[in-house]
Amino acid sequence: MSLITSVEQLEALYGLPGEASVVKELDHVIPEYAAFIEASPFVALATSGPEGLDCSPRGDFGGFVRIVDDKTLMMPDRRGNNRADSLKNIIRDPRVGLLFLVPGSGTTLRVNGRAHITTDAGLCGSFMVEGKPARSVTVIDVDTVYFQCARAIVRSELWNPARHVDPKSLPTPGQILEVTSRKNIDAEAYDREWPERAKKTMW
């Protein structure tokens, strides 16, 4: 196995980035980048903490990540499994990375920055959905923002319905939990009850 152990080796293999790959990176949100943030209903949030790395999905109505100004974003936190891995990481290491996806578009948007968490009642209330405020709000100070070219989305055919995987071909959450809990959780009961439970805790 041939290992690459230095940046010099990596650059020798891949070469240097072209002009377009460099000039697209900015330290603030321009209107063209704002359009992707405002259209995106899904963000992957990457964080780092003492226990390691975490990458968690965040989803809501399109534009749920609020642009306060060209250096500041706000993202509401909704109900979930209460693990709060990302939030715990942010408290101890504020560095975050966000990847915005827009259904139907091959272009993704990346934001790197530093975050903090607030439970200000007025701010959480401003993210009200279905009568329920955000549990907390993550405020992101933007360090870098740039678009990612569409090659990965095109290669994966992510938005092509003909390539969608039939959920029935995959293990259900209940089946996974039955194995990982050593049958303390009943797969059939969990899967049967989950849709109704999810409705009550969606927001």
Short mmCIF file of C-alpha atoms in Angstrom, two decimals:
data_model
loop_
_atom_site.label_atom_id
_atom_site.label_comp_id
_atom_site.label_asym_id
_atom_site.label_seq_id
_atom_site.Cartn_x
_atom_site.Cartn_y
_atom_site.Cartn_z
CA MET A 1 0.00 0.00 0.00
CA SER A 2 1.38 3.40 -1.02
CA LEU A 3 0.56 6.03 1.59
CA ILE A 4 0.51 9.76 1.04
CA THR A 5 1.96 11.34 4.16
CA SER A 6 2.71 14.93 3.15
CA VAL A 7 0.99 17.85 1.48
CA GLU A 8 3.80 17.91 -1.07
CA GLN A 9 3.01 14.35 -2.14
CA LEU A 10 -0.67 15.19 -2.39
CA GLU A 11 -0.02 18.26 -4.53
CA ALA A 12 2.29 16.27 -6.78
CA LEU A 13 -0.52 13.80 -7.39
CA TYR A 14 -3.42 16.22 -7.81
CA GLY A 15 -1.74 19.43 -8.90
CA LEU A 16 -2.76 22.89 -7.74
CA PRO A 17 -6.35 24.17 -7.86
CA GLY A 18 -7.44 26.25 -10.83
CA GLU A 19 -8.39 29.91 -10.62
CA ALA A 20 -12.12 29.19 -10.39
CA SER A 21 -11.55 26.92 -7.38
CA VAL A 22 -9.74 29.71 -5.55
CA VAL A 23 -11.65 32.89 -6.41
CA LYS A 24 -15.00 31.38 -5.38
CA GLU A 25 -13.98 31.32 -1.71
CA LEU A 26 -15.00 34.44 0.20
CA ASP A 27 -15.17 35.49 3.83
CA HIS A 28 -18.76 36.70 3.60
CA VAL A 29 -22.11 35.82 2.05
CA ILE A 30 -22.78 37.53 -1.28
CA PRO A 31 -26.29 37.70 -2.83
CA GLU A 32 -25.44 34.83 -5.18
CA TYR A 33 -24.53 32.59 -2.24
CA ALA A 34 -27.50 33.83 -0.23
CA ALA A 35 -29.81 32.47 -2.94
CA PHE A 36 -28.64 28.92 -2.17
CA ILE A 37 -28.99 29.34 1.59
CA GLU A 38 -32.50 30.75 1.20
CA ALA A 39 -33.55 27.85 -1.06
CA SER A 40 -32.02 25.04 0.98
CA PRO A 41 -34.24 22.83 3.19
CA PHE A 42 -31.36 20.58 4.24
CA VAL A 43 -27.93 21.19 5.80
CA ALA A 44 -25.24 18.78 6.99
CA LEU A 45 -23.63 20.26 10.11
CA ALA A 46 -20.07 19.17 10.94
CA THR A 47 -18.59 19.77 14.40
CA SER A 48 -15.62 18.64 16.46
CA GLY A 49 -15.28 17.91 20.16
CA PRO A 50 -13.23 15.97 22.72
CA GLU A 51 -14.99 12.72 21.82
CA GLY A 52 -14.33 13.17 18.11
CA LEU A 53 -16.14 14.41 15.01
CA ASP A 54 -19.84 14.64 14.30
CA CYS A 55 -21.86 15.30 11.15
CA SER A 56 -25.57 15.72 11.69
CA PRO A 57 -28.49 16.43 9.35
CA ARG A 58 -30.55 19.57 9.80
CA GLY A 59 -33.78 20.04 7.89
CA ASP A 60 -36.74 22.38 7.85
CA PHE A 61 -38.65 24.48 5.38
CA GLY A 62 -36.52 26.06 2.64
CA GLY A 63 -34.60 29.04 3.96
CA PHE A 64 -34.73 27.84 7.57
CA VAL A 65 -31.15 29.03 8.03
CA ARG A 66 -31.55 32.77 8.48
CA ILE A 67 -29.11 35.25 6.97
CA VAL A 68 -28.71 38.04 9.52
CA ASP A 69 -26.02 39.85 7.58
CA ASP A 70 -23.19 38.87 5.24
CA LYS A 71 -21.12 37.52 8.16
CA THR A 72 -23.81 35.96 10.36
CA LEU A 73 -26.21 33.03 9.98
CA MET A 74 -28.74 31.62 12.44
CA MET A 75 -30.08 28.06 12.49
CA PRO A 76 -32.95 26.84 14.70
CA ASP A 77 -32.69 23.53 16.54
CA ARG A 78 -35.86 21.45 16.59
CA ARG A 79 -36.92 18.35 18.49
CA GLY A 80 -34.80 15.27 17.95
CA ASN A 81 -33.32 12.35 19.82
CA ASN A 82 -31.83 14.57 22.55
CA ARG A 83 -28.29 13.26 21.97
CA ALA A 84 -27.30 16.86 21.14
CA ASP A 85 -23.89 15.69 19.90
CA SER A 86 -23.40 18.71 17.65
CA LEU A 87 -24.47 21.20 20.30
CA LYS A 88 -22.20 19.63 22.91
CA ASN A 89 -19.31 19.91 20.47
CA ILE A 90 -20.04 23.56 19.70
CA ILE A 91 -19.95 24.44 23.39
CA ARG A 92 -16.43 23.02 23.64
CA ASP A 93 -15.13 23.79 20.14
CA PRO A 94 -16.97 26.53 18.20
CA ARG A 95 -15.65 25.54 14.76
CA VAL A 96 -18.39 24.33 12.41
CA GLY A 97 -18.82 23.37 8.78
CA LEU A 98 -22.13 23.47 6.92
CA LEU A 99 -23.04 21.88 3.57
CA PHE A 100 -26.24 23.21 2.02
CA LEU A 101 -28.17 21.03 -0.45
CA VAL A 102 -30.92 22.30 -2.75
CA PRO A 103 -33.18 19.59 -4.23
CA GLY A 104 -32.82 19.55 -8.00
CA SER A 105 -29.58 21.53 -8.03
CA GLY A 106 -26.15 19.98 -8.49
CA THR A 107 -24.44 22.92 -6.83
CA THR A 108 -23.89 22.75 -3.08
CA LEU A 109 -22.74 25.54 -0.78
CA ARG A 110 -20.16 25.22 1.96
CA VAL A 111 -19.81 27.51 4.96
CA ASN A 112 -17.08 27.30 7.59
CA GLY A 113 -17.23 29.39 10.71
CA ARG A 114 -17.51 29.59 14.47
CA ALA A 115 -20.77 29.09 16.35
CA HIS A 116 -22.43 29.65 19.68
CA ILE A 117 -25.81 28.57 21.05
CA THR A 118 -28.49 30.81 22.50
CA THR A 119 -31.87 30.15 24.11
CA ASP A 120 -32.99 33.78 23.99
CA ALA A 121 -36.77 33.54 24.18
CA GLY A 122 -37.44 36.24 21.63
CA LEU A 123 -35.00 34.77 19.13
CA CYS A 124 -36.27 31.21 19.58
CA GLY A 125 -39.80 32.51 19.19
CA SER A 126 -38.91 34.17 15.90
CA PHE A 127 -38.31 30.67 14.49
CA MET A 128 -41.80 29.52 15.48
CA VAL A 129 -43.27 26.65 13.43
CA GLU A 130 -46.64 25.02 14.12
CA GLY A 131 -46.89 27.14 17.26
CA LYS A 132 -43.61 25.85 18.67
CA PRO A 133 -40.45 27.94 19.06
CA ALA A 134 -36.98 26.61 18.34
CA ARG A 135 -35.46 24.79 21.31
CA SER A 136 -32.28 26.79 20.76
CA VAL A 137 -30.64 28.79 18.01
CA THR A 138 -27.13 28.24 16.68
CA VAL A 139 -25.50 31.52 15.64
CA ILE A 140 -22.72 31.11 13.07
CA ASP A 141 -20.03 33.70 12.42
CA VAL A 142 -18.95 33.11 8.83
CA ASP A 143 -15.25 32.60 8.13
CA THR A 144 -15.40 31.19 4.60
CA VAL A 145 -18.16 30.46 2.10
CA TYR A 146 -17.94 28.94 -1.37
CA PHE A 147 -19.89 26.78 -3.77
CA GLN A 148 -18.97 23.19 -4.52
CA CYS A 149 -19.11 22.12 -8.15
CA ALA A 150 -21.80 19.65 -9.23
CA ARG A 151 -19.60 16.66 -10.10
CA ALA A 152 -20.48 14.59 -7.00
CA ILE A 153 -24.22 15.21 -7.36
CA VAL A 154 -24.08 14.45 -11.09
CA ARG A 155 -22.09 11.25 -10.60
CA SER A 156 -24.39 10.02 -7.84
CA GLU A 157 -27.57 11.00 -9.73
CA LEU A 158 -28.87 12.05 -6.35
CA TRP A 159 -32.00 13.75 -7.65
CA ASN A 160 -32.82 11.16 -10.31
CA PRO A 161 -36.03 9.33 -9.22
CA ALA A 162 -35.05 6.35 -11.33
CA ARG A 163 -32.02 5.88 -9.11
CA HIS A 164 -33.86 6.12 -5.81
CA VAL A 165 -33.49 3.12 -3.53
CA ASP A 166 -36.63 1.26 -2.47
CA PRO A 167 -36.80 1.75 1.35
CA LYS A 168 -38.15 -1.79 1.64
CA SER A 169 -34.74 -3.08 0.50
CA LEU A 170 -33.07 -1.57 3.57
CA PRO A 171 -33.24 -2.49 7.26
CA THR A 172 -35.84 -0.45 9.14
CA PRO A 173 -34.89 1.66 12.17
CA GLY A 174 -36.74 -0.84 14.34
CA GLN A 175 -34.80 -3.77 12.92
CA ILE A 176 -31.51 -1.96 13.54
CA LEU A 177 -32.50 -1.08 17.10
CA GLU A 178 -33.61 -4.63 17.82
CA VAL A 179 -30.10 -5.81 16.95
CA THR A 180 -28.17 -3.03 18.68
CA SER A 181 -30.33 -3.28 21.83
CA ARG A 182 -29.95 -7.06 21.87
CA LYS A 183 -33.71 -7.40 21.44
CA ASN A 184 -34.63 -5.04 24.29
CA ILE A 185 -36.44 -3.03 21.60
CA ASP A 186 -39.04 -4.84 19.52
CA ALA A 187 -38.56 -4.02 15.82
CA GLU A 188 -42.17 -4.43 14.75
CA ALA A 189 -43.57 -2.36 17.61
CA TYR A 190 -41.02 0.42 17.14
CA ASP A 191 -41.62 0.74 13.40
CA ARG A 192 -45.38 0.65 13.88
CA GLU A 193 -45.40 3.37 16.54
CA TRP A 194 -42.73 5.65 15.05
CA PRO A 195 -44.85 7.60 12.49
CA GLU A 196 -47.32 8.74 15.13
CA ARG A 197 -44.55 9.50 17.62
CA ALA A 198 -42.72 11.51 14.97
CA LYS A 199 -45.80 13.62 14.25
CA LYS A 200 -45.99 14.65 17.91
CA THR A 201 -42.30 15.59 18.11
CA MET A 202 -41.64 16.99 14.61
CA TRP A 203 -41.28 20.56 15.81
#
